[in-house]
Short mmCIF file of N, CA and C in Angstrom, two decimals:
data_model
loop_
_atom_site.label_atom_id
_atom_site.label_comp_id
_atom_site.label_asym_id
_atom_site.label_seq_id
_atom_site.Cartn_x
_atom_site.Cartn_y
_atom_site.Cartn_z
N UNK A 6 11.92 -10.71 -15.71
CA UNK A 6 11.95 -11.67 -16.87
C UNK A 6 10.03 -11.67 -17.20
N UNK A 7 10.00 -10.70 -17.02
CA UNK A 7 8.33 -10.57 -17.56
C UNK A 7 7.24 -10.37 -16.23
N UNK A 8 5.79 -10.04 -16.92
CA UNK A 8 5.14 -9.28 -16.48
C UNK A 8 4.85 -10.48 -14.96
N UNK A 9 3.94 -9.63 -14.29
CA UNK A 9 4.03 -10.54 -12.60
C UNK A 9 3.54 -9.70 -11.91
N UNK A 10 1.82 -10.18 -11.39
CA UNK A 10 0.94 -9.88 -10.18
C UNK A 10 2.04 -8.90 -8.97
N UNK A 11 2.06 -8.03 -8.65
CA UNK A 11 2.61 -7.63 -7.28
C UNK A 11 1.47 -5.96 -6.64
N UNK A 12 2.64 -4.88 -6.25
CA UNK A 12 2.12 -4.22 -5.39
C UNK A 12 1.97 -5.16 -3.38
N UNK A 13 2.30 -4.22 -2.79
CA UNK A 13 2.96 -4.58 -1.29
C UNK A 13 1.47 -4.95 -0.99
N UNK A 14 0.37 -4.70 -1.19
CA UNK A 14 -0.75 -5.51 -0.38
C UNK A 14 -0.77 -6.89 -0.93
N UNK A 15 -0.70 -6.54 -2.33
CA UNK A 15 -0.89 -7.88 -3.03
C UNK A 15 -0.03 -8.95 -2.40
N UNK A 16 1.35 -8.65 -2.27
CA UNK A 16 2.52 -9.37 -2.09
C UNK A 16 2.05 -9.98 -0.49
N UNK A 17 1.43 -9.30 0.12
CA UNK A 17 1.51 -9.45 1.48
C UNK A 17 -0.03 -10.71 1.27
N UNK A 18 -1.37 -10.43 0.58
CA UNK A 18 -2.44 -11.37 0.60
C UNK A 18 -1.53 -12.70 0.29
N UNK A 19 -0.96 -12.96 -0.66
CA UNK A 19 0.33 -13.95 -1.45
C UNK A 19 0.47 -14.45 -0.02
N UNK A 20 1.86 -14.24 0.93
CA UNK A 20 2.24 -14.93 1.48
C UNK A 20 1.72 -15.55 2.67
N UNK A 21 0.50 -14.39 3.39
CA UNK A 21 -0.30 -14.92 3.99
C UNK A 21 -1.20 -16.09 3.54
N UNK A 22 -1.67 -16.03 2.64
CA UNK A 22 -2.04 -17.59 2.08
C UNK A 22 -1.28 -18.40 2.06
N UNK A 23 -0.13 -18.46 1.67
CA UNK A 23 1.11 -20.05 1.87
C UNK A 23 0.69 -20.32 3.43
N UNK A 24 0.72 -19.22 3.83
CA UNK A 24 0.90 -19.73 5.52
C UNK A 24 -0.56 -20.15 6.24
N UNK A 25 -1.27 -20.84 5.01
CA UNK A 25 -2.81 -20.69 5.72
C UNK A 25 -3.32 -19.92 6.27
N UNK A 26 -3.53 -18.50 5.98
CA UNK A 26 -4.62 -17.92 6.62
C UNK A 26 -5.43 -17.49 5.46
N UNK A 27 -6.12 -16.31 5.31
CA UNK A 27 -7.56 -16.17 4.60
C UNK A 27 -7.52 -14.36 4.65
N UNK A 28 -6.87 -13.81 3.50
CA UNK A 28 -6.69 -12.68 3.04
C UNK A 28 -7.86 -12.56 2.14
N UNK A 29 -7.78 -10.76 1.37
CA UNK A 29 -8.61 -10.45 1.09
C UNK A 29 -8.18 -9.30 0.71
N UNK A 30 -8.51 -9.31 -0.68
CA UNK A 30 -7.54 -8.08 -1.19
C UNK A 30 -9.07 -7.15 -1.77
N UNK A 31 -8.75 -5.51 -1.32
CA UNK A 31 -9.82 -4.55 -2.30
C UNK A 31 -8.66 -4.13 -2.95
N UNK A 32 -9.30 -4.20 -3.99
CA UNK A 32 -8.81 -3.69 -5.23
C UNK A 32 -9.46 -3.10 -6.75
N UNK A 33 -8.63 -2.17 -7.51
CA UNK A 33 -10.10 -2.24 -9.04
C UNK A 33 -8.36 -2.27 -9.72
N UNK A 34 -9.44 -3.38 -10.62
CA UNK A 34 -8.72 -3.39 -12.51
C UNK A 34 -9.69 -3.05 -13.35
N UNK A 35 -8.59 -2.73 -14.30
CA UNK A 35 -9.95 -2.65 -15.63
C UNK A 35 -10.52 -3.30 -15.95
N UNK A 36 -11.42 -3.76 -17.19
CA UNK A 36 -12.18 -4.76 -17.87
C UNK A 36 -11.49 -4.82 -18.97
N UNK A 37 -10.03 -5.35 -18.84
CA UNK A 37 -9.14 -5.87 -19.99
C UNK A 37 -8.37 -7.26 -19.22
N UNK A 38 -7.63 -7.38 -20.48
CA UNK A 38 -6.93 -8.92 -20.17
C UNK A 38 -5.81 -9.27 -19.39
N UNK A 39 -4.58 -7.99 -18.74
CA UNK A 39 -4.96 -7.57 -17.62
C UNK A 39 -5.69 -8.03 -16.38
N UNK A 40 -6.37 -7.36 -15.99
CA UNK A 40 -7.49 -7.34 -15.15
C UNK A 40 -8.02 -8.65 -14.79
N UNK A 41 -8.56 -9.33 -16.13
CA UNK A 41 -8.50 -11.20 -15.88
C UNK A 41 -7.58 -11.61 -15.52
N UNK A 42 -6.27 -11.63 -16.17
CA UNK A 42 -5.27 -12.41 -15.44
C UNK A 42 -5.45 -12.48 -13.73
N UNK A 43 -5.49 -11.15 -13.24
CA UNK A 43 -4.99 -10.88 -11.93
C UNK A 43 -5.88 -11.34 -11.26
N UNK A 44 -7.58 -11.06 -11.91
CA UNK A 44 -8.33 -11.88 -11.10
C UNK A 44 -8.58 -13.61 -11.11
N UNK A 45 -7.91 -13.63 -11.71
CA UNK A 45 -7.60 -15.83 -12.38
C UNK A 45 -6.86 -16.05 -11.57
N UNK A 46 -5.49 -14.85 -11.03
CA UNK A 46 -4.56 -15.55 -11.20
C UNK A 46 -4.90 -15.74 -9.18
N UNK A 47 -5.21 -15.02 -8.78
CA UNK A 47 -5.54 -14.99 -6.98
C UNK A 47 -6.57 -15.82 -6.95
N UNK A 48 -7.46 -15.87 -7.98
CA UNK A 48 -8.93 -16.68 -7.67
C UNK A 48 -8.00 -18.41 -7.60
N UNK A 49 -7.13 -18.42 -8.43
CA UNK A 49 -6.55 -19.80 -8.44
C UNK A 49 -5.81 -20.24 -7.52
N UNK A 50 -5.47 -19.28 -6.73
CA UNK A 50 -4.04 -19.17 -5.37
C UNK A 50 -5.23 -19.66 -4.17
N UNK A 51 -6.73 -19.15 -4.12
CA UNK A 51 -7.62 -19.36 -3.43
C UNK A 51 -7.79 -18.19 -2.72
N UNK A 52 -7.25 -17.01 -3.09
CA UNK A 52 -7.19 -15.74 -2.14
C UNK A 52 -8.55 -15.14 -2.29
N UNK A 53 -9.50 -14.56 -1.84
CA UNK A 53 -10.42 -14.05 -1.87
C UNK A 53 -10.35 -12.85 -3.09
N UNK A 54 -11.28 -12.88 -4.20
CA UNK A 54 -11.18 -11.55 -4.77
C UNK A 54 -12.94 -11.05 -4.82
N UNK A 55 -13.92 -11.35 -3.66
CA UNK A 55 -15.22 -11.02 -4.09
C UNK A 55 -14.72 -9.42 -4.18
N UNK A 56 -13.45 -8.98 -3.46
CA UNK A 56 -13.28 -6.90 -3.43
C UNK A 56 -12.60 -6.50 -4.70
N UNK A 57 -12.63 -6.93 -5.78
CA UNK A 57 -12.24 -6.75 -6.46
C UNK A 57 -13.17 -6.12 -7.30
N UNK A 58 -12.74 -4.60 -7.71
CA UNK A 58 -13.64 -3.76 -8.55
C UNK A 58 -13.41 -4.05 -10.06
N UNK A 59 -13.84 -4.24 -10.73
CA UNK A 59 -14.27 -3.53 -12.83
C UNK A 59 -14.20 -2.82 -13.01
N UNK A 60 -13.38 -1.94 -13.24
CA UNK A 60 -13.39 -0.57 -13.99
C UNK A 60 -13.41 -0.49 -15.56
N UNK A 61 -14.31 0.06 -15.88
CA UNK A 61 -14.61 -0.08 -17.20
C UNK A 61 -14.05 1.17 -18.52
N UNK A 62 -13.50 2.30 -17.69
CA UNK A 62 -13.09 3.51 -17.99
C UNK A 62 -11.46 3.38 -17.74
N UNK A 63 -11.02 2.52 -17.21
CA UNK A 63 -9.28 3.03 -16.90
C UNK A 63 -8.74 1.22 -16.43
N UNK A 64 -7.72 1.40 -17.52
CA UNK A 64 -7.11 0.28 -17.76
C UNK A 64 -6.45 -0.29 -16.14
N UNK A 65 -5.69 -1.33 -16.06
CA UNK A 65 -5.83 -2.60 -14.51
C UNK A 65 -3.96 -1.48 -14.95
N UNK A 66 -3.55 -1.55 -13.53
CA UNK A 66 -2.66 -0.95 -13.05
C UNK A 66 -1.26 -1.90 -13.58
N UNK A 67 -0.09 -0.79 -14.02
CA UNK A 67 1.02 -1.26 -14.78
C UNK A 67 2.15 -0.77 -13.78
N UNK A 68 3.37 -1.44 -13.73
CA UNK A 68 4.55 -0.82 -13.27
C UNK A 68 5.36 -1.19 -14.21
N UNK A 69 6.11 -0.72 -14.48
CA UNK A 69 7.65 -0.49 -15.10
C UNK A 69 8.86 -0.58 -14.27
N UNK A 70 9.50 -1.76 -14.06
CA UNK A 70 10.67 -2.05 -12.83
C UNK A 70 12.22 -2.42 -13.89
N UNK A 71 13.16 -1.16 -13.70
CA UNK A 71 14.09 -1.16 -14.36
C UNK A 71 15.22 -0.95 -13.26
N UNK A 72 16.57 -1.57 -13.29
CA UNK A 72 17.68 -1.80 -12.45
C UNK A 72 18.75 -0.20 -13.18
N UNK A 73 18.59 0.38 -11.99
CA UNK A 73 19.37 1.81 -12.63
C UNK A 73 21.44 1.34 -12.47
N UNK A 74 22.03 2.43 -12.71
CA UNK A 74 23.45 2.27 -12.85
C UNK A 74 23.94 1.29 -11.38
N UNK A 75 23.05 1.94 -10.28
CA UNK A 75 23.77 2.06 -8.54
C UNK A 75 22.64 0.08 -7.89
N UNK A 76 22.41 -0.57 -9.10
CA UNK A 76 21.45 -2.02 -8.97
C UNK A 76 20.34 -1.95 -8.34
N UNK A 77 19.89 -0.58 -8.07
CA UNK A 77 18.82 -0.31 -7.36
C UNK A 77 17.54 -0.18 -8.44
N UNK A 78 16.15 -0.45 -7.94
CA UNK A 78 15.38 -0.51 -8.56
C UNK A 78 14.41 0.67 -8.87
N UNK A 79 13.90 1.19 -10.08
CA UNK A 79 13.60 1.92 -10.55
C UNK A 79 11.81 2.13 -10.82
N UNK A 80 11.35 2.69 -10.67
CA UNK A 80 9.67 2.00 -10.80
C UNK A 80 9.11 3.21 -12.08
N UNK A 81 8.46 2.81 -12.81
CA UNK A 81 7.20 3.86 -13.75
C UNK A 81 6.45 3.31 -13.54
N UNK A 82 5.46 4.45 -12.83
CA UNK A 82 4.25 3.54 -12.15
C UNK A 82 2.93 4.16 -12.55
N UNK A 83 2.69 3.69 -13.95
CA UNK A 83 1.66 4.22 -14.99
C UNK A 83 0.09 4.63 -14.06
N UNK A 84 0.25 5.92 -14.43
CA UNK A 84 -0.83 6.68 -14.17
C UNK A 84 -2.07 7.72 -14.85
N UNK A 85 -3.32 7.81 -15.09
CA UNK A 85 -4.04 6.94 -14.00
C UNK A 85 -4.49 5.39 -14.41
N UNK A 86 -4.75 4.43 -13.61
CA UNK A 86 -4.96 3.10 -13.38
C UNK A 86 -6.00 3.38 -12.98
N UNK A 87 -7.02 1.45 -12.82
CA UNK A 87 -8.13 1.27 -12.27
C UNK A 87 -7.70 1.08 -10.58
N UNK A 88 -6.97 0.69 -10.45
CA UNK A 88 -6.68 1.43 -8.58
C UNK A 88 -6.71 2.47 -7.66
N UNK A 89 -6.64 3.64 -9.30
CA UNK A 89 -6.78 4.60 -8.76
C UNK A 89 -8.11 5.41 -8.22
N UNK A 90 -9.09 4.39 -8.57
CA UNK A 90 -10.60 4.36 -8.59
C UNK A 90 -11.38 3.59 -7.67
N UNK A 91 -10.72 3.17 -6.38
CA UNK A 91 -11.09 2.17 -5.46
C UNK A 91 -12.53 3.06 -5.26
N UNK A 92 -13.70 2.72 -5.44
CA UNK A 92 -14.75 3.08 -4.94
C UNK A 92 -15.28 2.37 -3.76
N UNK A 93 -15.78 3.34 -2.41
CA UNK A 93 -16.39 2.43 -1.12
C UNK A 93 -17.43 1.51 -1.78
N UNK A 94 -17.77 0.47 -1.10
CA UNK A 94 -18.74 -0.25 -0.80
C UNK A 94 -19.17 -0.69 0.07
N UNK A 95 -20.25 -0.84 0.67
CA UNK A 95 -20.39 -0.80 2.20
C UNK A 95 -19.93 -2.26 2.87
N UNK A 96 -20.19 -3.66 1.73
CA UNK A 96 -19.09 -4.77 2.17
C UNK A 96 -17.61 -4.44 3.10
N UNK A 97 -16.91 -3.21 2.37
CA UNK A 97 -15.84 -3.22 3.11
C UNK A 97 -15.90 -3.29 4.43
N UNK A 98 -16.69 -1.89 4.86
CA UNK A 98 -16.54 -2.29 6.24
C UNK A 98 -16.80 -3.35 7.56
N UNK A 99 -17.47 -4.59 6.65
CA UNK A 99 -17.93 -5.54 7.35
C UNK A 99 -16.01 -6.77 7.27
N UNK A 100 -16.03 -6.81 6.24
CA UNK A 100 -14.84 -7.28 5.82
C UNK A 100 -13.60 -6.76 7.05
N UNK A 101 -13.40 -5.34 6.75
CA UNK A 101 -12.46 -4.66 7.51
C UNK A 101 -12.44 -4.88 8.77
N UNK A 102 -13.79 -4.85 9.65
CA UNK A 102 -14.21 -4.67 10.59
C UNK A 102 -14.01 -6.03 11.46
N UNK A 103 -13.59 -6.75 10.23
CA UNK A 103 -13.70 -8.25 11.05
C UNK A 103 -12.37 -8.99 10.78
N UNK A 104 -11.63 -8.11 10.02
CA UNK A 104 -9.80 -8.72 9.94
C UNK A 104 -9.53 -8.18 10.87
N UNK A 105 -7.98 -9.15 11.32
CA UNK A 105 -7.53 -8.96 12.32
C UNK A 105 -6.72 -7.51 12.26
N UNK A 106 -6.25 -8.06 11.11
CA UNK A 106 -5.00 -6.90 10.16
C UNK A 106 -5.97 -6.20 9.18
N UNK A 107 -5.56 -5.05 8.73
CA UNK A 107 -5.58 -4.36 7.42
C UNK A 107 -4.20 -3.37 7.44
N UNK A 108 -3.37 -4.30 5.86
CA UNK A 108 -2.72 -4.46 5.28
C UNK A 108 -2.69 -3.29 4.39
N UNK A 109 -2.36 -2.12 4.24
CA UNK A 109 -2.64 -0.69 2.71
C UNK A 109 -0.93 -0.14 2.96
N UNK A 110 -0.92 0.13 1.61
CA UNK A 110 -0.02 1.31 1.21
C UNK A 110 -0.31 2.50 0.80
N UNK A 111 1.09 2.89 0.57
CA UNK A 111 1.05 4.69 0.96
C UNK A 111 0.40 5.22 -1.07
N UNK A 112 0.50 3.83 -1.56
CA UNK A 112 0.79 4.10 -2.99
C UNK A 112 -0.94 4.37 -3.33
N UNK A 113 -2.24 4.00 -2.73
CA UNK A 113 -3.18 3.83 -2.97
C UNK A 113 -3.70 4.98 -2.69
N UNK A 114 -3.17 6.05 -1.91
CA UNK A 114 -3.53 7.98 -1.65
C UNK A 114 -2.85 9.16 -2.51
N UNK A 115 -2.49 7.67 -3.76
CA UNK A 115 -1.96 9.43 -4.44
C UNK A 115 -3.47 9.69 -5.30
N UNK A 116 -4.07 9.51 -5.55
CA UNK A 116 -5.19 9.85 -6.04
C UNK A 116 -6.38 9.83 -4.91
N UNK A 117 -7.45 10.81 -5.59
CA UNK A 117 -8.63 11.77 -4.46
C UNK A 117 -9.12 10.55 -4.33
N UNK A 118 -9.81 9.51 -5.59
CA UNK A 118 -11.02 8.69 -5.33
C UNK A 118 -10.63 7.70 -3.93
N UNK A 119 -9.69 6.90 -4.40
CA UNK A 119 -9.13 5.68 -3.78
C UNK A 119 -8.34 6.43 -2.14
N UNK A 120 -7.70 7.55 -2.33
CA UNK A 120 -7.26 8.01 -0.60
C UNK A 120 -8.65 8.26 -0.04
N UNK A 121 -9.69 8.31 -0.57
CA UNK A 121 -11.06 8.73 0.54
C UNK A 121 -11.27 7.29 0.89
N UNK A 122 -11.58 6.51 -0.46
CA UNK A 122 -11.84 5.64 0.17
C UNK A 122 -10.99 4.41 1.35
N UNK A 123 -9.65 4.71 0.93
CA UNK A 123 -8.77 4.46 1.87
C UNK A 123 -9.08 5.09 3.15
N UNK A 124 -8.88 6.06 3.67
CA UNK A 124 -9.59 6.46 4.73
C UNK A 124 -10.84 6.21 5.58
N UNK A 125 -11.81 5.90 4.68
CA UNK A 125 -12.92 5.03 5.05
C UNK A 125 -12.61 3.79 6.18
N UNK A 126 -11.68 2.94 5.31
CA UNK A 126 -11.48 1.69 5.38
C UNK A 126 -10.53 1.84 6.57
N UNK A 127 -9.88 2.90 6.91
CA UNK A 127 -8.89 3.10 7.87
C UNK A 127 -9.51 3.40 9.54
N UNK A 128 -10.81 3.84 9.18
CA UNK A 128 -11.98 3.97 9.90
C UNK A 128 -12.13 2.77 11.03
N UNK A 129 -12.48 2.14 9.69
CA UNK A 129 -13.10 0.26 10.37
C UNK A 129 -11.91 -0.28 10.69
N UNK A 130 -11.13 -0.25 10.51
CA UNK A 130 -9.93 -1.47 10.57
C UNK A 130 -9.53 -1.82 12.26
N UNK A 131 -9.16 -2.60 12.32
CA UNK A 131 -8.85 -2.97 14.19
C UNK A 131 -7.25 -2.28 13.85
N UNK A 132 -6.22 -3.35 13.60
CA UNK A 132 -5.57 -2.73 13.69
C UNK A 132 -4.75 -2.69 11.88
N UNK A 133 -3.78 -1.48 12.09
CA UNK A 133 -3.39 -0.74 10.62
C UNK A 133 -2.15 -0.65 10.48
N UNK A 134 -1.61 -1.48 8.76
CA UNK A 134 -0.07 -1.97 8.77
C UNK A 134 0.18 -0.98 7.17
N UNK A 135 1.10 -0.46 7.86
CA UNK A 135 1.41 0.52 6.35
C UNK A 135 2.52 0.05 5.89
N UNK A 136 2.47 -0.41 4.71
CA UNK A 136 4.02 -0.24 3.68
C UNK A 136 3.90 0.97 3.26
N UNK A 137 4.99 1.58 3.54
CA UNK A 137 5.29 2.81 2.97
C UNK A 137 6.07 2.82 1.92
N UNK A 138 5.79 3.30 0.05
CA UNK A 138 6.10 3.01 -0.37
C UNK A 138 6.23 4.54 -1.12
N UNK A 139 7.30 5.01 -0.91
CA UNK A 139 7.50 6.66 -1.73
C UNK A 139 8.20 6.70 -2.49
N UNK A 140 7.30 6.61 -3.98
CA UNK A 140 7.86 6.44 -5.16
C UNK A 140 7.45 7.89 -5.77
N UNK A 141 8.65 8.79 -6.18
CA UNK A 141 8.18 9.78 -6.72
C UNK A 141 7.68 9.90 -7.89
N UNK A 142 6.79 10.30 -8.57
CA UNK A 142 6.18 11.40 -7.70
C UNK A 142 4.99 11.68 -7.57
N UNK A 143 4.34 10.31 -6.72
CA UNK A 143 3.62 9.62 -6.37
C UNK A 143 3.28 9.58 -4.48
N UNK A 144 3.57 10.85 -4.27
CA UNK A 144 3.64 11.05 -2.87
C UNK A 144 3.93 12.69 -2.25
N UNK A 145 2.99 12.54 -1.23
CA UNK A 145 3.56 13.95 -0.48
C UNK A 145 3.76 13.97 0.85
N UNK A 146 4.39 15.23 1.68
CA UNK A 146 4.68 14.96 2.95
C UNK A 146 3.42 15.01 3.35
N UNK A 147 2.06 15.57 3.41
CA UNK A 147 0.69 16.20 3.89
C UNK A 147 -0.02 14.20 4.27
N UNK A 148 0.18 14.04 2.99
CA UNK A 148 -0.61 12.60 3.00
C UNK A 148 0.01 11.28 4.00
N UNK A 149 1.77 11.47 3.72
CA UNK A 149 2.42 10.04 4.22
C UNK A 149 2.26 10.48 5.60
N UNK A 150 2.21 12.30 6.23
CA UNK A 150 1.31 12.37 7.92
C UNK A 150 0.32 11.93 8.14
N UNK A 151 -0.65 11.98 7.61
CA UNK A 151 -1.74 11.57 7.86
C UNK A 151 -1.50 10.50 7.96
N UNK A 152 -1.53 9.24 6.57
CA UNK A 152 -1.19 8.01 7.07
C UNK A 152 -0.11 7.40 8.35
N UNK A 153 0.72 7.79 8.32
CA UNK A 153 1.37 7.38 9.13
C UNK A 153 0.77 7.64 10.54
N UNK A 154 -0.30 8.73 10.92
CA UNK A 154 -1.05 9.19 12.08
C UNK A 154 -2.30 8.47 12.21
N UNK A 155 -2.52 7.31 11.25
CA UNK A 155 -3.37 5.96 11.71
C UNK A 155 -3.06 4.91 11.49
N UNK A 156 -1.58 4.44 11.36
CA UNK A 156 -1.28 3.19 11.51
C UNK A 156 -0.74 2.78 12.94
N UNK A 157 -0.86 1.38 13.24
CA UNK A 157 -0.55 1.11 14.34
C UNK A 157 1.41 0.04 13.89
N UNK A 158 1.09 -0.43 12.54
CA UNK A 158 2.79 -1.25 12.71
C UNK A 158 2.79 -0.49 11.04
N UNK A 159 4.17 -0.56 10.58
CA UNK A 159 4.95 0.09 9.81
C UNK A 159 6.65 -0.12 9.10
N UNK A 160 6.12 -0.51 7.59
CA UNK A 160 7.35 -1.34 7.20
C UNK A 160 7.53 -0.32 5.91
N UNK A 161 8.84 0.38 6.11
CA UNK A 161 9.49 1.15 5.23
C UNK A 161 10.82 1.03 5.29
N UNK A 162 11.35 1.24 4.07
CA UNK A 162 12.84 1.25 3.68
C UNK A 162 13.58 1.97 4.29
N UNK A 163 14.80 2.05 4.36
CA UNK A 163 16.28 2.51 5.36
C UNK A 163 16.09 4.12 4.13
N UNK A 164 15.93 4.20 2.85
CA UNK A 164 15.90 5.52 2.82
C UNK A 164 14.75 6.18 2.85
N UNK A 165 14.14 5.94 3.14
CA UNK A 165 12.02 6.40 3.41
C UNK A 165 12.07 7.40 4.64
N UNK A 166 12.75 5.83 5.47
CA UNK A 166 12.96 6.51 6.91
C UNK A 166 13.61 7.75 7.16
N UNK A 167 14.98 7.48 6.67
CA UNK A 167 15.91 9.13 6.18
C UNK A 167 15.26 10.23 5.72
N UNK A 168 14.11 9.47 5.11
CA UNK A 168 13.73 10.71 3.89
C UNK A 168 12.46 11.52 5.58
N UNK A 169 11.87 10.72 5.71
CA UNK A 169 10.68 10.92 6.50
C UNK A 169 11.09 11.72 7.80
N UNK A 170 12.00 10.99 8.55
CA UNK A 170 12.77 11.40 9.77
C UNK A 170 13.10 12.83 9.39
N UNK A 171 13.70 12.48 8.03
CA UNK A 171 14.11 14.20 8.04
C UNK A 171 13.52 15.45 7.85
N UNK A 172 12.52 15.40 7.86
CA UNK A 172 11.31 16.33 7.99
C UNK A 172 11.27 17.12 9.09
N UNK A 173 11.45 16.16 10.14
CA UNK A 173 11.31 16.55 11.48
C UNK A 173 13.09 17.16 12.12
N UNK A 174 13.63 15.63 12.05
CA UNK A 174 15.44 16.34 12.61
C UNK A 174 16.32 16.22 12.11
N UNK A 175 17.58 16.42 12.21
CA UNK A 175 18.85 16.39 11.96
C UNK A 175 19.36 15.39 12.25
N UNK A 176 18.35 14.40 12.70
CA UNK A 176 19.42 12.73 12.94
C UNK A 176 19.99 11.95 12.07
N UNK A 177 20.89 11.36 12.42
CA UNK A 177 21.69 10.95 11.36
C UNK A 177 21.84 9.24 11.80
N UNK A 178 21.93 8.44 13.50
CA UNK A 178 21.82 7.64 13.60
C UNK A 178 20.38 6.62 13.03
N UNK A 179 20.48 5.90 12.91
CA UNK A 179 18.86 4.74 12.87
C UNK A 179 17.90 4.46 13.22
N UNK A 180 18.36 4.07 14.93
CA UNK A 180 18.02 4.43 15.75
C UNK A 180 16.96 5.32 16.04
N UNK A 181 17.84 6.79 16.32
CA UNK A 181 17.53 7.58 16.86
C UNK A 181 16.33 8.25 15.55
N UNK A 182 16.36 7.96 14.40
CA UNK A 182 15.42 8.19 13.07
C UNK A 182 13.85 7.40 13.66
N UNK A 183 14.29 6.25 13.74
CA UNK A 183 13.18 5.05 13.79
C UNK A 183 12.73 5.53 15.39
N UNK A 184 13.26 5.85 16.16
CA UNK A 184 12.49 6.36 17.93
C UNK A 184 11.70 6.82 17.20
N UNK A 185 12.09 8.64 16.75
CA UNK A 185 11.56 9.77 16.33
C UNK A 185 10.04 9.18 15.31
N UNK A 186 10.27 8.52 14.58
CA UNK A 186 9.11 8.21 14.08
C UNK A 186 7.95 7.35 14.68
N UNK A 187 8.61 6.60 15.72
CA UNK A 187 7.53 5.96 16.26
C UNK A 187 6.93 6.74 17.36
N UNK A 188 7.81 7.43 18.03
CA UNK A 188 6.93 8.27 19.18
C UNK A 188 5.79 9.47 18.71
N UNK A 189 6.61 10.30 17.42
CA UNK A 189 5.98 10.91 16.85
C UNK A 189 4.57 11.16 16.48
N UNK A 190 4.36 9.95 15.88
CA UNK A 190 3.15 9.29 15.34
C UNK A 190 2.59 8.22 16.23
N UNK A 191 2.78 7.47 16.99
CA UNK A 191 2.99 6.31 18.09
C UNK A 191 2.67 5.26 17.24
N UNK A 192 3.43 4.87 16.93
CA UNK A 192 3.69 3.76 15.78
C UNK A 192 4.20 2.35 16.88
N UNK A 193 3.11 1.19 16.73
CA UNK A 193 3.49 0.45 18.27
C UNK A 193 4.82 -0.42 17.75
N UNK A 194 4.70 -0.66 16.18
CA UNK A 194 5.54 -1.93 15.98
C UNK A 194 6.25 -1.08 14.61
N UNK A 195 7.14 -1.35 14.27
CA UNK A 195 8.11 -0.69 12.82
C UNK A 195 9.28 -1.82 12.23
N UNK A 196 9.48 -2.41 11.03
CA UNK A 196 10.12 -3.02 10.64
C UNK A 196 10.93 -1.84 9.37
N UNK A 197 12.62 -1.16 9.30
CA UNK A 197 13.34 -1.11 8.80
C UNK A 197 13.37 -1.79 7.43
N UNK A 198 13.45 -1.73 6.54
CA UNK A 198 14.60 -3.35 5.34
C UNK A 198 15.59 -2.43 4.86
#
């Protein structure tokens, strides 16, 4: 029905805030109307925006979603955009090392700069919660395996579980697939949607 803010980590922050918790978001937005709108929306919610970077070179991220013939959502994730260029800031270390959880998505690793920043953040984090979003062509096996090896908690959908477990086995049973991924990557907790 129109443009709405989104992305897995932003959605998590919004819902954590509704539970009277105090999330912060690390991202980068363009120095444009959409970037200002995102900043104002999250500031208006009372969610910490101190870690929003403003990118003068790239526009705010956009994703176009539509339903296919099977009523599944398909996405056109525009690239390059500001969140592909999240730069390391020393303030991140203090924020993340004191946070109870660090929630991150796999899409942040689609570009080298944001991926490198993400890997530094993961070194600081206590409990790392990975929300896999396998959206072709924005992932590759090597990066997904690297992120899985760093996660304590994993959220993925059934199709993503089938794809990833298929890299390592011919299992067809959902429980066998989930156990394989938990055991292989030492994942403490997993949610399959």
